[in-house]
CSV table of C-alpha atoms and ligand atoms in Angstrom, one decimal:
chain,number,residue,atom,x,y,z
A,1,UNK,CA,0.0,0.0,0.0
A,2,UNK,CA,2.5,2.4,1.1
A,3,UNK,CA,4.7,1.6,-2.0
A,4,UNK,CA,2.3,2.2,-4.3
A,5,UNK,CA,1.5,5.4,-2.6
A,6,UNK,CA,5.4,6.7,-3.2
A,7,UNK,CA,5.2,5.6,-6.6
A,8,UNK,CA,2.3,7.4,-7.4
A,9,UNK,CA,3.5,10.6,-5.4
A,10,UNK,CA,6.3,10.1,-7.6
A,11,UNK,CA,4.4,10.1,-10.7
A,12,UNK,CA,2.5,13.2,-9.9
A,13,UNK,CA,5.6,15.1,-9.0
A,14,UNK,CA,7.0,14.6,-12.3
A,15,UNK,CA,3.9,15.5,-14.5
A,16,UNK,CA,4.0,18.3,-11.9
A,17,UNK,CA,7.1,19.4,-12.6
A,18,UNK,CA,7.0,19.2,-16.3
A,19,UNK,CA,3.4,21.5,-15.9
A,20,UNK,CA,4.6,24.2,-13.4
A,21,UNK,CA,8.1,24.2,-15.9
A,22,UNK,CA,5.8,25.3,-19.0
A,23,UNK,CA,3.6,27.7,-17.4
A,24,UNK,CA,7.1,29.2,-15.9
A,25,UNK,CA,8.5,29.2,-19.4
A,26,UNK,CA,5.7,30.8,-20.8
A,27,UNK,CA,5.5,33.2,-18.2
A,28,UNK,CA,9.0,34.1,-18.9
A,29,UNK,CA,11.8,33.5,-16.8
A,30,UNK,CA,12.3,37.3,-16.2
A,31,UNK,CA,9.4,37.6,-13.5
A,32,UNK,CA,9.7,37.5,-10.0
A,33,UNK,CA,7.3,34.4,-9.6
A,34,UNK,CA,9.2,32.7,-12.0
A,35,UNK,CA,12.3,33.2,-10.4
A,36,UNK,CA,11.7,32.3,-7.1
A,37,UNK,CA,9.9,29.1,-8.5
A,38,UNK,CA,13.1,28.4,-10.2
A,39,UNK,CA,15.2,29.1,-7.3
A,40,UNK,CA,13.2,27.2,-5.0
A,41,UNK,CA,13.4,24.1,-7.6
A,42,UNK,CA,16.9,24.7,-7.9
A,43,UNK,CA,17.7,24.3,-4.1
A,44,UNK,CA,15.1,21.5,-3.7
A,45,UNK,CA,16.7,19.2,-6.4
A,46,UNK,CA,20.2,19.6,-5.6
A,47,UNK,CA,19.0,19.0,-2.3
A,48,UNK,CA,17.2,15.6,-3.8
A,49,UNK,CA,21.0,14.6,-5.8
A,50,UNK,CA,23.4,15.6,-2.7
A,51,UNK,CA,21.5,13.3,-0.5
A,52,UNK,CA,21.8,10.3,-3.2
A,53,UNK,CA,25.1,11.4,-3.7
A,54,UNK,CA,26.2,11.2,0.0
A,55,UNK,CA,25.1,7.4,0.1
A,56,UNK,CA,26.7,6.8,-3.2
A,57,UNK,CA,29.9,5.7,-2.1
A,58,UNK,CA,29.6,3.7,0.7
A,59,UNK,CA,26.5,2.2,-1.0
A,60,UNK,CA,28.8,1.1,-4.1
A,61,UNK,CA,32.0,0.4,-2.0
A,62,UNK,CA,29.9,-1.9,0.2
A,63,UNK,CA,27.6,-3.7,-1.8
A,64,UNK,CA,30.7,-4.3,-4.1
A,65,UNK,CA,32.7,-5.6,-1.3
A,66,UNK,CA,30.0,-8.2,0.3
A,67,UNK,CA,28.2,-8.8,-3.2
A,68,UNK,CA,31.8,-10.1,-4.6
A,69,UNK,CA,32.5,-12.4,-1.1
A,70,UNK,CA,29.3,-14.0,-1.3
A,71,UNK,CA,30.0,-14.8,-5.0
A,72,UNK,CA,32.8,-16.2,-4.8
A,73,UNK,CA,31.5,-18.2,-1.5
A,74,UNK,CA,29.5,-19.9,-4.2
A,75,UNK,CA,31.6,-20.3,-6.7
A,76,UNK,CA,29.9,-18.8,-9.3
A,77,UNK,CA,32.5,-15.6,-9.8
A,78,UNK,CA,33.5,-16.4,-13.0
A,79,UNK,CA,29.9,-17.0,-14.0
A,80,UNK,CA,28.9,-13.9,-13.0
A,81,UNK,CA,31.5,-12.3,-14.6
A,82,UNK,CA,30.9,-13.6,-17.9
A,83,UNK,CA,27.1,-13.1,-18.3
A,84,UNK,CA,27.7,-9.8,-16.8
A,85,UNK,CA,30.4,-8.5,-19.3
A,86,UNK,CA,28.8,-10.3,-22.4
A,87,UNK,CA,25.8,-8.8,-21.5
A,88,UNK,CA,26.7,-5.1,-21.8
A,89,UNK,CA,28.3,-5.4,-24.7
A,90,UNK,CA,25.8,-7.5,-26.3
A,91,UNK,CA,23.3,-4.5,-25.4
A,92,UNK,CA,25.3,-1.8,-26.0
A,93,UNK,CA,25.8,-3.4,-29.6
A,94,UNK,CA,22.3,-3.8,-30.1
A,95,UNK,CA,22.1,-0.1,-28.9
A,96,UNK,CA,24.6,1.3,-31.3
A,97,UNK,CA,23.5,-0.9,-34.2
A,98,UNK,CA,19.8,0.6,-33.9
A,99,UNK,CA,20.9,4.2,-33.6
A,100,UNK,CA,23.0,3.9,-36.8
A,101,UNK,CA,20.3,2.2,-38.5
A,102,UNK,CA,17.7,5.3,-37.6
A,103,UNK,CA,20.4,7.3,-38.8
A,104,UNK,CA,21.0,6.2,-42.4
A,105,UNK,CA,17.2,5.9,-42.4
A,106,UNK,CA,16.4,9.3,-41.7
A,107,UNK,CA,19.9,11.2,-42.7
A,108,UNK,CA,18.8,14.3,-39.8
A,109,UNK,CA,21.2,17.6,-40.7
A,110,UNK,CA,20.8,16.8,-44.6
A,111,UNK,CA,19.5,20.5,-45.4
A,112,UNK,CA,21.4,21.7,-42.3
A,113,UNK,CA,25.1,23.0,-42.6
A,114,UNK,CA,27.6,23.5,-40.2
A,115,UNK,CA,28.0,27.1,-41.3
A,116,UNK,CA,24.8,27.7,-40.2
A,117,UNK,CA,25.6,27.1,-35.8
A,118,UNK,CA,28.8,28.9,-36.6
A,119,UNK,CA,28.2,31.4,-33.2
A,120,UNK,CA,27.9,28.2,-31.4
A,121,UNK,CA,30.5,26.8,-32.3
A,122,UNK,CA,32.9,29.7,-32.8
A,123,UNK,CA,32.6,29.8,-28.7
A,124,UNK,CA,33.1,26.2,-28.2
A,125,UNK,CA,36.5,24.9,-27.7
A,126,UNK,CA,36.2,21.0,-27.6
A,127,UNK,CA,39.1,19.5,-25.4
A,128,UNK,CA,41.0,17.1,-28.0
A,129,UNK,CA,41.6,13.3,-27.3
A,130,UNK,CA,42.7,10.9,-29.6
A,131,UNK,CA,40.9,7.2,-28.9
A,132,UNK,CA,44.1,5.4,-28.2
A,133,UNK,CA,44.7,8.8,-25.6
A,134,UNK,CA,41.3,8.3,-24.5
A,135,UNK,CA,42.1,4.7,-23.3
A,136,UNK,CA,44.9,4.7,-21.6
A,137,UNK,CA,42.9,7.3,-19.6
A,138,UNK,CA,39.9,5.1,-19.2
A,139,UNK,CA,42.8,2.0,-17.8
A,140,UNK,CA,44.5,4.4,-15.9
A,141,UNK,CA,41.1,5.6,-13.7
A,142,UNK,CA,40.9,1.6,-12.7
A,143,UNK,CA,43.1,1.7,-10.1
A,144,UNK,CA,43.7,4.7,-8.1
A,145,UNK,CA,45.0,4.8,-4.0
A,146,UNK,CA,41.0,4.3,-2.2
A,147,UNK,CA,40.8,6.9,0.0
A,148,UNK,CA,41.6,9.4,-2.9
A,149,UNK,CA,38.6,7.7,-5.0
A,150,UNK,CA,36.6,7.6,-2.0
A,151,UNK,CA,37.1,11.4,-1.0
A,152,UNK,CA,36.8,12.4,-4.9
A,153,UNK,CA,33.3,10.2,-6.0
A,154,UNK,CA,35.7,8.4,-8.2
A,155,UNK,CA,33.0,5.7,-8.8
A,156,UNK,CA,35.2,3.3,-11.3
A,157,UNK,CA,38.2,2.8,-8.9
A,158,UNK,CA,36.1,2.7,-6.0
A,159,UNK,CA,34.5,-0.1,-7.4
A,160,UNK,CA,37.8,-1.7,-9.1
A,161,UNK,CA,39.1,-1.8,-5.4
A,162,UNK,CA,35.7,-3.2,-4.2
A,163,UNK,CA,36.3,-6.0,-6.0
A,164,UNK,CA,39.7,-6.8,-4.7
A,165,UNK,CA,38.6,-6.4,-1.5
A,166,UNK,CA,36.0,-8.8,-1.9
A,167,UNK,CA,38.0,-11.2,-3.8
A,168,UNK,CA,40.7,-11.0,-0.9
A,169,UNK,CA,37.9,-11.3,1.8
A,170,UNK,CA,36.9,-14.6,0.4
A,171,UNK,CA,41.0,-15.9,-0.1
A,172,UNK,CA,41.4,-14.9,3.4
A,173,UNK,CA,38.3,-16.9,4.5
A,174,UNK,CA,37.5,-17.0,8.2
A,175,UNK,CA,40.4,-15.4,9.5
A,176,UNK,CA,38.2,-11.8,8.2
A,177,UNK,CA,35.0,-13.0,8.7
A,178,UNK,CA,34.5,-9.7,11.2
A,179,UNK,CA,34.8,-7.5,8.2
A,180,UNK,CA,32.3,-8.7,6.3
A,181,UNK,CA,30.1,-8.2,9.0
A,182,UNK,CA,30.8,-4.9,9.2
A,183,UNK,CA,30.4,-3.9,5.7
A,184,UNK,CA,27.0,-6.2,6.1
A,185,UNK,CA,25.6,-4.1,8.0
A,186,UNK,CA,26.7,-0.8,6.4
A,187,UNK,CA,25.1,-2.3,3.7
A,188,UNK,CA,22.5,-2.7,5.0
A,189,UNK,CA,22.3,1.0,6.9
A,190,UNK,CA,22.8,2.4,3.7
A,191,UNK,CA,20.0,1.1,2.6
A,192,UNK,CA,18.1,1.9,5.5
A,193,UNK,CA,18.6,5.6,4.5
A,194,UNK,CA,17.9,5.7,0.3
A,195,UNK,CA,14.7,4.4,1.9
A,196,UNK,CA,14.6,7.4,3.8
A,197,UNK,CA,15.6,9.7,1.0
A,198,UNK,CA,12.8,8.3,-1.5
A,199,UNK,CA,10.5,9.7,0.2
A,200,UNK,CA,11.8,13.1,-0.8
A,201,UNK,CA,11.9,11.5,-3.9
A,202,UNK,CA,8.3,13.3,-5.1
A,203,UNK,CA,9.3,17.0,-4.7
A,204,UNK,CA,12.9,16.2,-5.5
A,205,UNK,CA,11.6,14.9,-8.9
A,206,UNK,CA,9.3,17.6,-9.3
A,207,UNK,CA,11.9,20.6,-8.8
A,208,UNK,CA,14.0,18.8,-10.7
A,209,UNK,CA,11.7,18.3,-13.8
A,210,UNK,CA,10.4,22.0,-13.3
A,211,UNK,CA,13.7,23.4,-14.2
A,212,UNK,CA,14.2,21.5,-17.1
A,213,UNK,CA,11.4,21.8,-18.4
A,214,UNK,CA,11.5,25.8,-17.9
A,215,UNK,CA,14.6,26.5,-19.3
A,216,UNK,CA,14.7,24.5,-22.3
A,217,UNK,CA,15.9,26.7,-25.1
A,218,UNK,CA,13.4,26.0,-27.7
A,219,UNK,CA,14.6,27.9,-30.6
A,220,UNK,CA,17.2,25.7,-31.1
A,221,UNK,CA,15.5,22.5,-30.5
A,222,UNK,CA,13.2,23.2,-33.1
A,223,UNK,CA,16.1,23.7,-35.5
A,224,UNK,CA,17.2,20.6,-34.9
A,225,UNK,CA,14.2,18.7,-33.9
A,226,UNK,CA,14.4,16.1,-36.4
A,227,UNK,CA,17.4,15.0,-34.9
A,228,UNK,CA,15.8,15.3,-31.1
A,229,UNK,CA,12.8,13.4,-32.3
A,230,UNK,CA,15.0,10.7,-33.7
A,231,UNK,CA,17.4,9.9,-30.9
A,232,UNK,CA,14.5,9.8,-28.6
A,233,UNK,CA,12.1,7.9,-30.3
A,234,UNK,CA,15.3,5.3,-31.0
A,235,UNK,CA,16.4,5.5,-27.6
A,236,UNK,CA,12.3,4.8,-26.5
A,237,UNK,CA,12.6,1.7,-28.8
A,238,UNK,CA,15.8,0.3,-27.4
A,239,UNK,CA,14.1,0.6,-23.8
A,240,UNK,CA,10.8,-0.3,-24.7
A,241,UNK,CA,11.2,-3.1,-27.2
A,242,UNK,CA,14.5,-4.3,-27.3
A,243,UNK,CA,15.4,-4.6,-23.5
A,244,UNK,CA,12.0,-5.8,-22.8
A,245,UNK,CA,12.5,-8.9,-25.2
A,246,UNK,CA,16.0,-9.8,-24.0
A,247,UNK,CA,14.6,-9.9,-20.6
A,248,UNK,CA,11.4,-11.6,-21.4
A,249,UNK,CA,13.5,-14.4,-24.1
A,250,UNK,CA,15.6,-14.8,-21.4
A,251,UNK,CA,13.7,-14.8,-17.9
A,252,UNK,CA,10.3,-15.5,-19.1
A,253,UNK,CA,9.7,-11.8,-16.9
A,254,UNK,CA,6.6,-9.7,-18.6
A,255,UNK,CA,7.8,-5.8,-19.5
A,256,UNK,CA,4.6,-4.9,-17.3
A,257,UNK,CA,5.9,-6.6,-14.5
A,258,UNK,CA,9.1,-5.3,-15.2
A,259,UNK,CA,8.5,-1.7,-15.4
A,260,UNK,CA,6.4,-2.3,-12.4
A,261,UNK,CA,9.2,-3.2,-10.0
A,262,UNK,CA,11.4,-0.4,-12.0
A,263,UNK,CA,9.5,2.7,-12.1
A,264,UNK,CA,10.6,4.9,-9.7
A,265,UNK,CA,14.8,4.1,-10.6
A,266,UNK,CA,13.8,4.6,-13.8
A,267,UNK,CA,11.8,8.1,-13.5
A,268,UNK,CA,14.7,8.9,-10.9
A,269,UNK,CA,17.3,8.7,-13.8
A,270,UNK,CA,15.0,10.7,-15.8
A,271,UNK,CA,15.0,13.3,-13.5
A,272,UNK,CA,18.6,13.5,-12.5
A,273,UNK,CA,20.3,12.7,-15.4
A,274,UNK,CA,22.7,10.6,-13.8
A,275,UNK,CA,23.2,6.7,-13.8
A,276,UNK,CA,25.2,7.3,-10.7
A,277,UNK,CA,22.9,9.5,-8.7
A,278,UNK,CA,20.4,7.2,-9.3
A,279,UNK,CA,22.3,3.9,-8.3
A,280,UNK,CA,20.6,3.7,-4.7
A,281,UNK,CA,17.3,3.8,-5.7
A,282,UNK,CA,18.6,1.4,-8.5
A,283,UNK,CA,19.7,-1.0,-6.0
A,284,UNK,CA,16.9,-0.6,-4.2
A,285,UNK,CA,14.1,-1.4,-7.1
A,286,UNK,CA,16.2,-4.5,-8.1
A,287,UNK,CA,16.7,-6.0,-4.8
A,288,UNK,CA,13.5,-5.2,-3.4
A,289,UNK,CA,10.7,-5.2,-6.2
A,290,UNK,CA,12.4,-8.0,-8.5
A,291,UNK,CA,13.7,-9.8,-6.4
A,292,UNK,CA,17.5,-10.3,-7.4
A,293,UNK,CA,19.5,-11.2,-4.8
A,294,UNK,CA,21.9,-9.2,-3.1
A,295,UNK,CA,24.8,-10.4,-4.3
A,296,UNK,CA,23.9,-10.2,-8.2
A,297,UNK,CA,22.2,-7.0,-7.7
A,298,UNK,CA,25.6,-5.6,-5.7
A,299,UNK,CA,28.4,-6.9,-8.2
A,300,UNK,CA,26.0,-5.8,-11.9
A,301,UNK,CA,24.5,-2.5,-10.7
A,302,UNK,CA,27.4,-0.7,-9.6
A,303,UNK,CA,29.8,-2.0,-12.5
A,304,UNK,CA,26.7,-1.4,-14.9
A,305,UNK,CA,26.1,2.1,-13.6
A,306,UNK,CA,29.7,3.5,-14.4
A,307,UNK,CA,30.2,0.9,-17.8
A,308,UNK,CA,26.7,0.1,-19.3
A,309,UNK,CA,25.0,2.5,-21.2
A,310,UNK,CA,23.2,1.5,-23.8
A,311,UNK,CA,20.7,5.2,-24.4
A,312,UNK,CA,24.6,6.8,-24.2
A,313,UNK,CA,26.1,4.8,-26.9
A,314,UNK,CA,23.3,4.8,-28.9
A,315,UNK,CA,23.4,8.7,-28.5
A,316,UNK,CA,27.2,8.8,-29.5
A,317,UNK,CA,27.0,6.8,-32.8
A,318,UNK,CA,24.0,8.7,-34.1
A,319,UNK,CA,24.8,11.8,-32.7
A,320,UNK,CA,28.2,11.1,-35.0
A,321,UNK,CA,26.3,10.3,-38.2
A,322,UNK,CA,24.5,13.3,-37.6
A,323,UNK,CA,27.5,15.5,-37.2
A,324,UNK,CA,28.6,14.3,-40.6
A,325,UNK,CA,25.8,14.8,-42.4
A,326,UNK,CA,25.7,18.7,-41.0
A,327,UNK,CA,29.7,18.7,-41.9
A,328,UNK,CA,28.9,17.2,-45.3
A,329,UNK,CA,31.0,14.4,-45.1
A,330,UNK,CA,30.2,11.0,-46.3
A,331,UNK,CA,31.9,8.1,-43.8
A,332,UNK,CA,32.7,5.1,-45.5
A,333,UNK,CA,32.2,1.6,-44.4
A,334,UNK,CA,35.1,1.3,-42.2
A,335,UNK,CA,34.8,5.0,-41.3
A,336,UNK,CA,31.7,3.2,-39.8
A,337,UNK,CA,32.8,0.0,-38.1
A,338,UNK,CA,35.3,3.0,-36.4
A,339,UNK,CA,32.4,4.5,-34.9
A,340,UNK,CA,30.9,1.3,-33.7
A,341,UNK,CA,33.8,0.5,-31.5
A,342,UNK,CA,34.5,4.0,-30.2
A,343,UNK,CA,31.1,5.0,-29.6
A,344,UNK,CA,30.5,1.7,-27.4
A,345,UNK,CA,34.3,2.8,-25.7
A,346,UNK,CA,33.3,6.1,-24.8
A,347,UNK,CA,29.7,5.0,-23.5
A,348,UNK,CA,32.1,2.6,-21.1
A,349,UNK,CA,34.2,5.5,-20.2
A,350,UNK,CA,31.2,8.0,-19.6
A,351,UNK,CA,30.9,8.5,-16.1
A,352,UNK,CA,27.3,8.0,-14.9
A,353,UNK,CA,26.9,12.2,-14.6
A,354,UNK,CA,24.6,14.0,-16.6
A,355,UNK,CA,26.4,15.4,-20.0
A,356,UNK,CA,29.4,13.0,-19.4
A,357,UNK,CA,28.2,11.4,-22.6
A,358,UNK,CA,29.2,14.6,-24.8
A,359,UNK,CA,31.9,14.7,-23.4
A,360,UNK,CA,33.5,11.4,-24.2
A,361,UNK,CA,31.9,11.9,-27.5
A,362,UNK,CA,34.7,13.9,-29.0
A,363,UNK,CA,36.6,10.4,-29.1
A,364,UNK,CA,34.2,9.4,-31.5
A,365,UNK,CA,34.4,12.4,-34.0
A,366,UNK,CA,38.1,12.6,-33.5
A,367,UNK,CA,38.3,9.0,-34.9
A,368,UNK,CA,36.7,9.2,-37.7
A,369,UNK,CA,38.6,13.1,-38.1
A,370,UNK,CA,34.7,14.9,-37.9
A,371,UNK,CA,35.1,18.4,-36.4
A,372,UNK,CA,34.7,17.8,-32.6
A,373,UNK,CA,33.8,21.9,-31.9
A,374,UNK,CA,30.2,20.5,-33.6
A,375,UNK,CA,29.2,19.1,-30.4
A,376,UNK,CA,28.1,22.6,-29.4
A,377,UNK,CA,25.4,22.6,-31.5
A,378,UNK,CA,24.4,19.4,-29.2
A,379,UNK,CA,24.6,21.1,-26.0
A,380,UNK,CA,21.9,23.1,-26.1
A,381,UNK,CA,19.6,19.9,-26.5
A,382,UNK,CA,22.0,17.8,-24.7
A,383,UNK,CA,20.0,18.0,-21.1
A,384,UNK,CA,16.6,17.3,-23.0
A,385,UNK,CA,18.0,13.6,-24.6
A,386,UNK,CA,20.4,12.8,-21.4
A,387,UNK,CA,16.8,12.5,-19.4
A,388,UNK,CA,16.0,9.7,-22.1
A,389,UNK,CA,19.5,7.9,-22.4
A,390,UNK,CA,19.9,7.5,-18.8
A,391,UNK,CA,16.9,6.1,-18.0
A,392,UNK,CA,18.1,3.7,-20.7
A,393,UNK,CA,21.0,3.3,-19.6
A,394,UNK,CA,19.5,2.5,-15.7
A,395,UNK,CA,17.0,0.0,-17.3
A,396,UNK,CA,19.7,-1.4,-19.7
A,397,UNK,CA,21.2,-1.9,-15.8
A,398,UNK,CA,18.1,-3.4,-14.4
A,399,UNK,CA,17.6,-5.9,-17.4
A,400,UNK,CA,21.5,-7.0,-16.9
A,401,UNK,CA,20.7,-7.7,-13.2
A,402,UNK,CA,17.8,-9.9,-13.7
A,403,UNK,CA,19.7,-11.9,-17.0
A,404,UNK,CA,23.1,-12.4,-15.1
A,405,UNK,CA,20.7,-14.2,-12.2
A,406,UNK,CA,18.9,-16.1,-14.6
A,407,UNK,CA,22.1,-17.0,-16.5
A,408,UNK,CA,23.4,-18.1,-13.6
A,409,UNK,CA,20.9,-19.9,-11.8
A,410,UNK,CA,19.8,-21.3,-14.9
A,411,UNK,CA,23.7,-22.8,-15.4
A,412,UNK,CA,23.7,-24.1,-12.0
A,413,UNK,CA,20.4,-26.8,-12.9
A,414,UNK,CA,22.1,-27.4,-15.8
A,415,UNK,CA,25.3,-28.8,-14.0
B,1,LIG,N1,24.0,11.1,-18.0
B,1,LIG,C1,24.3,9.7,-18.5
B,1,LIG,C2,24.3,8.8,-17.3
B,1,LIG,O1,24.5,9.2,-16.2
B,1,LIG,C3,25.6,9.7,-19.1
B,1,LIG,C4,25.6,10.5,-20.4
B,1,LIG,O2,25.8,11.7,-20.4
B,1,LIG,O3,25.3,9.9,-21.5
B,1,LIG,O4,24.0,7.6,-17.5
């Protein structure tokens, strides 16, 4: 009863939000109502991410930790390891493949030219990486001294070290057997308070939604709305087809059911734009309303928020085609496959914050030697499609969770 209740609380906050954020935009954002809406929204949502934000860490350092020595207690590491890894990239494939596929199909900035953003892009100075740069960055941010990626957020090392931890918690064996406890029952503290914090989660959602939805620029998303109304109607097929049937082939698990058990992660990464933000309530939806145990849920979710994104790699190979086509350059076949495999390497090395995905994206154009200073015609539009590919990239999470167990369990009859 009282679930239900948040959800739809949560529901109504975000329709809210999206309301009171159009009647502010129309009202202009000049008047004094309008600016103390958008102030008050402003303090309520950071409010709403700082307080996901100060479980993050020991929620991922934790459930990392005890997820991996319960694992390997069972012998099914290697397992899990496996159907996790082949899983993201067998999504994110799927992902990319279907956003270049929309793009040959609808060719968006044909008609459009460079020339014509040249303001926006005349301020923009892209930071240049080259791919095999972009790499050795990406290895290097593995494994960093723990307290410095604790102190810093740093969510890929802290969960690299995690996972040694856990692995050397289960080598030691008994001999450590207090620790575990211990981070047990973090654990399960930490827990204790996302529940706390989702029940914020209504107004947080709602002041965050508000100021999106208020200061949209609009001018320019009509200039390039073909291209807006692509990504996101690709992006809404990849998380409401394609996931769905992978999950259903796979677990038998109806998308109804699903999306049940996964609303409010889901409308959480909407609102925040941020896989990593939304990691606790993540965790929490997957554990509690679908029923994957702990340790699954602990070792996929964490690894999956940081490295999975199927909405962002998607977003990067079309978003590339699409910066051709306005550049008026024709990418050949190979120029192609190039795209493929750096738009699925800088998904992986997007950290789960919102915009980290146009970011990385320069790797892509650089690869294929497309002008990276075009990603500031992006930016404008960039908060509008991150809302869409994160909460792909959270479901693309929450599907991985629920295969990996399947996979898993499903091995263990078999042997
Ligand atoms: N905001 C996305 C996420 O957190 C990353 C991106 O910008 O694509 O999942």
């Amino acid at each position: 009863m009282k679930r239900t209740s948040l959800n739809t609380q949560i529901w109504l906050g975000a329709l809210a939000g999206i309301l009171l954020g159009v009647g502010i935009s129309l009202l202009g954002t000049e008047s004094a109502v309008s600016q103390a809406g958008l102030y008050l929204a402003e303090l309520m949502g950071i409010l709403f991410i700082d307080l996901l934000k100060m479980v993050l860490i020991p929620l991922v350092f934790t459930s990392i930790a005890v997820g991996v020595a319960n694992l390997r207690a069972h012998h099914q590491m290697h397992k899990v390891w496996k159907a996790t890894f082949g899983f993201f990239m067998f999504s994110m494939a799927l992902a990319i493949a279907l956003g270049m596929t929309a793009a040959h199909l609808v060719r968006p900035g044909e008609g459009l030219q460079l020339a014509m953003f040249q303001d926006t892009v005349n301020d923009f100075q892209a930071t240049h990486v080259l791919p095999s740069e972009f790499v050795a960055r990406l290895l290097h941010s593995l494994f960093q001294n723990p307290v410095a990626a604790l102190a810093q957020s740093n969510v890929l090392a802290v969960v690299v070290f995690a996972l040694l931890l856990g692995i050397a918690l289960v080598v030691g064996g008994e001999r450590y057997s207090n620790i575990l406890v211990l981070l047990q029952e973090l654990l399960e503290l930490m827990l204790m308070l996302v529940g706390w914090i989702m029940r914020l989660a209504p107004v947080g959602i709602m002041a965050l939604l508000l100021k999106l939805a208020a200061t949209q620029d609009t001018a320019l998303l009509m200039k390039l709305a073909e291209f807006v109304a692509m990504v996101i109607a690709t992006t809404l097929l990849h998380g409401m087809v394609v996931l769905p049937l992978i999950l259903y082939i796979v677990t038998g698990m109806s998308p109804l059911k699903f999306w049940r058990g996964a609303r409010e992660a889901l409308i959480t990464a909407f609102a925040t734009s941020s896989s990593s933000a939304t990691l606790p309530v993540t965790l929490r939806c997957v554990e509690q309303h679908l029923h994957v145990k702990r340790d699954i849920a602990g070792f996929v979710l964490p690894l999956g928020a940081t490295l999975n994104m199927d909405g962002t790699a998607l977003y990067e190979a079309a978003a590339a085609l699409f910066i051709a086509n306005l550049a008026g350059i024709e990418l050949n076949l190979m120029q192609q496959m190039i795209v493929f495999v750096t738009a699925m390497l800088a998904a992986m090395g997007a950290p789960g914050i919102p915009s980290a995905g146009m970011v990385t994206m320069v790797v892509v154009l650089q690869s294929v030697g497309l002008p990276a200073e075009a990603i500031a015609v992006l930016l404008p539009v960039d908060r509008l499609l991150d809302t869409f590919r994160t909460a792909v990239n959270v479901e693309g999470d929450m599907v991985g969770s629920l295969v990996v167990q399947k996979l898993v369990k499903g091995d263990q009859h078999g042997t």
